[in-house]
Amino acid sequence: MVVRARGLWETLAAAPVSFAGPGGVTVVASPGSGLCPPSWAGIVVIGDAAIVTAPTDAAARALRRALVPVPVESLTRAEVVRAVLPVTDVLGPATLGYVSRDGFRPVSDGDAVGQLAPGYRDLRDLRDLRGLVGAAGPEDVGESGIEEITSPAFVVREGTDVVAAAGYRTWPASTAHVGVLTAPERRGRGLARRVASAAVAHALAADLLPQWRPGPVESRRVAGLPYRSGFGRWGRS
């Protein structure tokens, strides 16, 4: 699983780069890196090694001098990076979770989970649903990624209203980036885990590697949800 996860981020780096051995930090110049926004530096730690992308060769040299001596486990701590580099802004850190078939713990009881085909109108325009997107707010919706999924949507309804939805967007290297959204007034009832479980099962059946990367708001909102489903904390970005 670590090999597959590293393969994803090596691909997203958009430049020839590989994770080094234990404790290794590899820095490469990549203006088109998918690890970060344009003109930013991106840091991804998977297991006990890290890769770093920089927008220019000069930036790569500076990052290499500053970051290679830093312990890998500290590379995604903003205060550590600020101590060795003139940082103006930081995004993250975000935890990277992955799960295998053997480690997955599906949910098998509770509310029935329905499935909507990819492109179904409910997901193309969630504002048609009973307050799910409007009540959640743009920050929750954006972090959930639910409007970007390419898989079927897995939903729980109350009457005709969708109150929880999950799915995944297919990423490079046969990866399924999982997202979930629950109506605020329905949270705390296990609905998120239920729909997420269905989405993860679908991804595993397609031989994809499920990835969970919650942002700061989503981390508070779903707390330990992915880890109760068997996801392991394999890295940070």
Coordinates of C-alpha atoms in Angstrom, one line a residue:
M1 CA 0.0 0.0 0.0
V2 CA 2.9 2.4 0.8
V3 CA 4.3 1.7 -2.7
R4 CA 1.0 2.5 -4.4
A5 CA 0.6 5.7 -2.3
R6 CA 4.1 6.8 -3.1
G7 CA 3.5 6.1 -6.8
L8 CA 0.5 8.4 -6.8
W9 CA 2.5 11.4 -5.4
E10 CA 5.5 10.6 -7.6
T11 CA 3.1 10.9 -10.6
L12 CA 1.5 14.1 -9.3
A13 CA 5.0 15.6 -8.9
A14 CA 5.1 15.9 -12.7
A15 CA 8.9 15.5 -12.7
P16 CA 11.2 12.5 -12.3
V17 CA 11.4 11.9 -8.6
S18 CA 11.3 9.0 -6.2
F19 CA 10.9 8.6 -2.5
A20 CA 14.3 7.8 -1.0
G21 CA 15.2 5.4 1.8
P22 CA 14.2 5.8 5.4
G23 CA 14.6 9.4 6.5
G24 CA 15.3 10.6 3.0
V25 CA 14.1 13.9 1.5
T26 CA 14.2 14.3 -2.2
V27 CA 13.8 17.8 -3.7
V28 CA 13.0 18.4 -7.4
A29 CA 12.2 21.4 -9.6
S30 CA 8.7 21.0 -11.1
P31 CA 6.8 24.1 -12.2
G32 CA 3.7 21.9 -13.1
S33 CA 3.7 20.0 -9.8
G34 CA 0.4 18.6 -8.6
L35 CA 1.6 18.6 -5.0
C36 CA 0.7 22.3 -4.5
P37 CA -0.7 25.4 -6.2
P38 CA 1.4 27.0 -9.0
S39 CA 4.5 28.8 -7.9
W40 CA 4.4 27.1 -4.4
A41 CA 6.6 24.5 -2.9
G42 CA 4.9 21.2 -2.1
I43 CA 5.9 18.6 0.6
V44 CA 4.5 15.1 0.8
V45 CA 5.6 12.6 3.4
I46 CA 4.6 8.9 2.9
G47 CA 5.9 6.5 5.5
D48 CA 9.4 7.5 6.5
A49 CA 10.4 9.4 3.4
A50 CA 9.4 12.7 1.7
I51 CA 9.4 14.3 -1.7
V52 CA 9.4 18.1 -2.2
T53 CA 8.7 20.0 -5.4
A54 CA 9.8 23.6 -6.1
P55 CA 8.7 26.0 -8.9
T56 CA 12.2 26.7 -10.1
D57 CA 15.7 25.3 -10.0
A58 CA 16.9 28.1 -7.7
A59 CA 14.0 27.4 -5.3
A60 CA 14.8 23.7 -5.4
R61 CA 18.4 24.3 -4.4
A62 CA 17.3 26.5 -1.5
L63 CA 14.8 24.0 -0.3
R64 CA 17.3 21.2 -0.6
R65 CA 19.8 23.1 1.7
A66 CA 17.1 23.9 4.2
L67 CA 15.0 20.8 4.3
V68 CA 17.3 17.8 3.8
P69 CA 18.7 18.2 7.4
V70 CA 15.1 18.4 8.9
P71 CA 13.7 15.1 10.3
V72 CA 11.1 13.7 8.0
E73 CA 8.4 13.6 10.7
S74 CA 8.8 17.4 11.1
L75 CA 8.6 18.4 7.5
T76 CA 4.9 19.2 7.5
R77 CA 5.0 21.2 10.7
A78 CA 4.6 24.8 9.7
E79 CA 6.7 26.2 12.6
V80 CA 9.6 23.9 11.7
V81 CA 9.6 25.0 8.0
R82 CA 9.2 28.7 9.0
A83 CA 12.3 28.3 11.2
V84 CA 14.5 27.4 8.2
L85 CA 12.9 29.1 5.2
P86 CA 11.3 32.6 4.6
V87 CA 7.7 31.2 4.3
T88 CA 4.9 33.7 3.4
D89 CA 1.9 31.3 3.6
V90 CA 1.1 27.7 4.3
L91 CA -1.7 25.3 3.2
G92 CA -2.2 22.3 5.4
P93 CA -1.0 20.1 6.8
A94 CA -3.4 17.4 5.8
T95 CA -3.3 13.8 6.9
L96 CA -3.1 11.1 4.1
G97 CA -5.1 8.0 4.9
Y98 CA -5.2 4.8 2.8
V99 CA -6.9 1.4 3.2
S100 CA -6.5 -2.0 1.7
R101 CA -9.0 -4.8 1.1
D102 CA -7.7 -6.7 4.0
G103 CA -7.8 -3.7 6.4
F104 CA -11.2 -2.4 5.3
R105 CA -13.9 -2.5 8.0
P106 CA -17.2 -2.0 6.1
V107 CA -20.5 -1.0 7.7
S108 CA -23.2 -3.6 7.2
D109 CA -26.2 -2.4 9.2
G110 CA -28.2 0.7 9.7
D111 CA -29.8 3.0 7.1
A112 CA -30.0 1.7 3.6
V113 CA -27.5 3.3 1.2
G114 CA -28.7 4.1 -2.3
Q115 CA -26.6 4.6 -5.4
L116 CA -26.8 7.3 -8.0
A117 CA -25.1 6.8 -11.3
P118 CA -22.2 9.2 -12.2
G119 CA -23.6 12.5 -13.6
Y120 CA -27.0 12.1 -12.0
R121 CA -28.6 15.5 -11.6
D122 CA -28.6 15.2 -7.8
L123 CA -24.9 15.5 -7.8
R124 CA -24.4 17.8 -10.7
D125 CA -26.5 20.4 -8.9
L126 CA -26.7 19.6 -5.2
R127 CA -28.6 22.9 -4.6
D128 CA -31.6 21.0 -5.9
L129 CA -31.5 18.9 -2.8
R130 CA -33.1 19.7 0.5
G131 CA -30.5 22.0 2.0
L132 CA -27.6 19.6 1.9
V133 CA -25.2 22.0 0.2
G134 CA -26.8 25.2 1.4
A135 CA -26.9 24.1 5.0
A136 CA -23.4 22.7 5.0
G137 CA -21.9 25.9 3.6
P138 CA -19.2 26.4 0.9
E139 CA -16.2 25.6 3.1
D140 CA -17.6 22.2 4.1
V141 CA -18.8 21.5 0.5
G142 CA -15.4 22.5 -0.9
E143 CA -13.4 20.3 1.5
S144 CA -15.7 17.4 1.0
G145 CA -15.1 17.3 -2.8
I146 CA -18.5 15.9 -3.3
E147 CA -19.2 18.0 -6.3
E148 CA -16.1 16.7 -8.1
I149 CA -16.7 12.9 -7.8
T150 CA -16.5 10.7 -10.8
S151 CA -17.8 7.6 -9.2
P152 CA -21.5 6.8 -8.5
A153 CA -22.8 8.7 -5.5
F154 CA -23.7 6.7 -2.4
V155 CA -26.5 8.3 -0.5
V156 CA -28.8 8.0 2.5
R157 CA -32.2 9.6 2.1
E158 CA -34.9 10.8 4.6
G159 CA -38.0 10.7 2.5
T160 CA -36.9 12.0 -0.9
D161 CA -34.2 14.2 0.5
V162 CA -30.5 13.2 0.4
V163 CA -29.0 13.8 3.9
A164 CA -25.6 12.2 3.3
A165 CA -23.6 11.5 0.2
A166 CA -20.2 10.0 -0.5
G167 CA -18.2 9.1 -3.6
Y168 CA -14.7 9.4 -5.0
R169 CA -12.8 11.1 -7.8
T170 CA -10.4 8.9 -9.8
W171 CA -6.9 10.2 -9.4
P172 CA -3.7 9.0 -11.2
A173 CA -2.0 5.8 -10.3
S174 CA -5.4 4.0 -9.8
T175 CA -6.3 6.0 -6.7
A176 CA -9.8 6.8 -5.5
H177 CA -9.9 10.2 -3.6
V178 CA -12.9 9.8 -1.2
G179 CA -15.2 12.6 -0.2
V180 CA -18.3 12.7 2.0
L181 CA -20.9 15.3 3.0
T182 CA -23.7 15.1 5.6
A183 CA -26.4 17.6 6.3
P184 CA -25.3 19.5 9.5
E185 CA -28.5 18.6 11.4
R186 CA -28.0 14.9 10.6
R187 CA -24.4 14.7 11.8
G188 CA -23.4 12.4 14.7
R189 CA -25.7 9.6 13.6
G190 CA -23.1 7.5 11.7
L191 CA -24.5 8.5 8.2
A192 CA -21.1 9.7 7.0
R193 CA -19.4 6.4 7.8
R194 CA -22.2 4.5 6.2
V195 CA -22.1 6.3 2.8
A196 CA -18.3 6.5 2.9
S197 CA -18.1 2.7 3.5
A198 CA -20.2 2.1 0.4
A199 CA -17.9 4.4 -1.7
V200 CA -14.7 2.7 -0.4
A201 CA -16.1 -0.8 -1.1
H202 CA -16.9 0.3 -4.7
A203 CA -13.4 1.6 -5.1
L204 CA -11.7 -1.5 -3.8
A205 CA -13.9 -3.7 -6.0
A206 CA -12.5 -1.7 -9.0
D207 CA -8.9 -2.4 -7.7
L208 CA -8.4 1.3 -6.8
L209 CA -6.5 2.5 -3.7
P210 CA -8.9 4.6 -1.6
Q211 CA -7.4 7.8 -0.2
W212 CA -8.8 10.0 2.5
R213 CA -7.2 13.5 2.8
P214 CA -9.4 15.6 5.0
G215 CA -8.7 19.3 5.3
P216 CA -8.8 21.2 8.6
V217 CA -12.6 21.7 8.6
E218 CA -13.3 18.2 7.5
S219 CA -10.9 16.8 10.0
R220 CA -13.0 18.3 12.8
R221 CA -16.3 17.3 11.1
V222 CA -15.6 13.6 10.5
A223 CA -12.9 13.2 13.3
G224 CA -12.0 9.5 13.4
L225 CA -14.4 8.3 10.7
P226 CA -11.9 7.0 8.2
Y227 CA -9.8 5.2 10.9
R228 CA -12.9 3.4 12.2
S229 CA -13.2 2.1 8.6
G230 CA -9.7 0.8 8.6
F231 CA -7.8 3.6 7.0
G232 CA -4.2 4.0 8.2
R233 CA -2.4 7.3 8.6
W234 CA 0.3 6.8 6.1
G235 CA 1.4 10.3 5.4
R236 CA 0.9 14.1 5.4
S237 CA 1.1 16.9 2.9

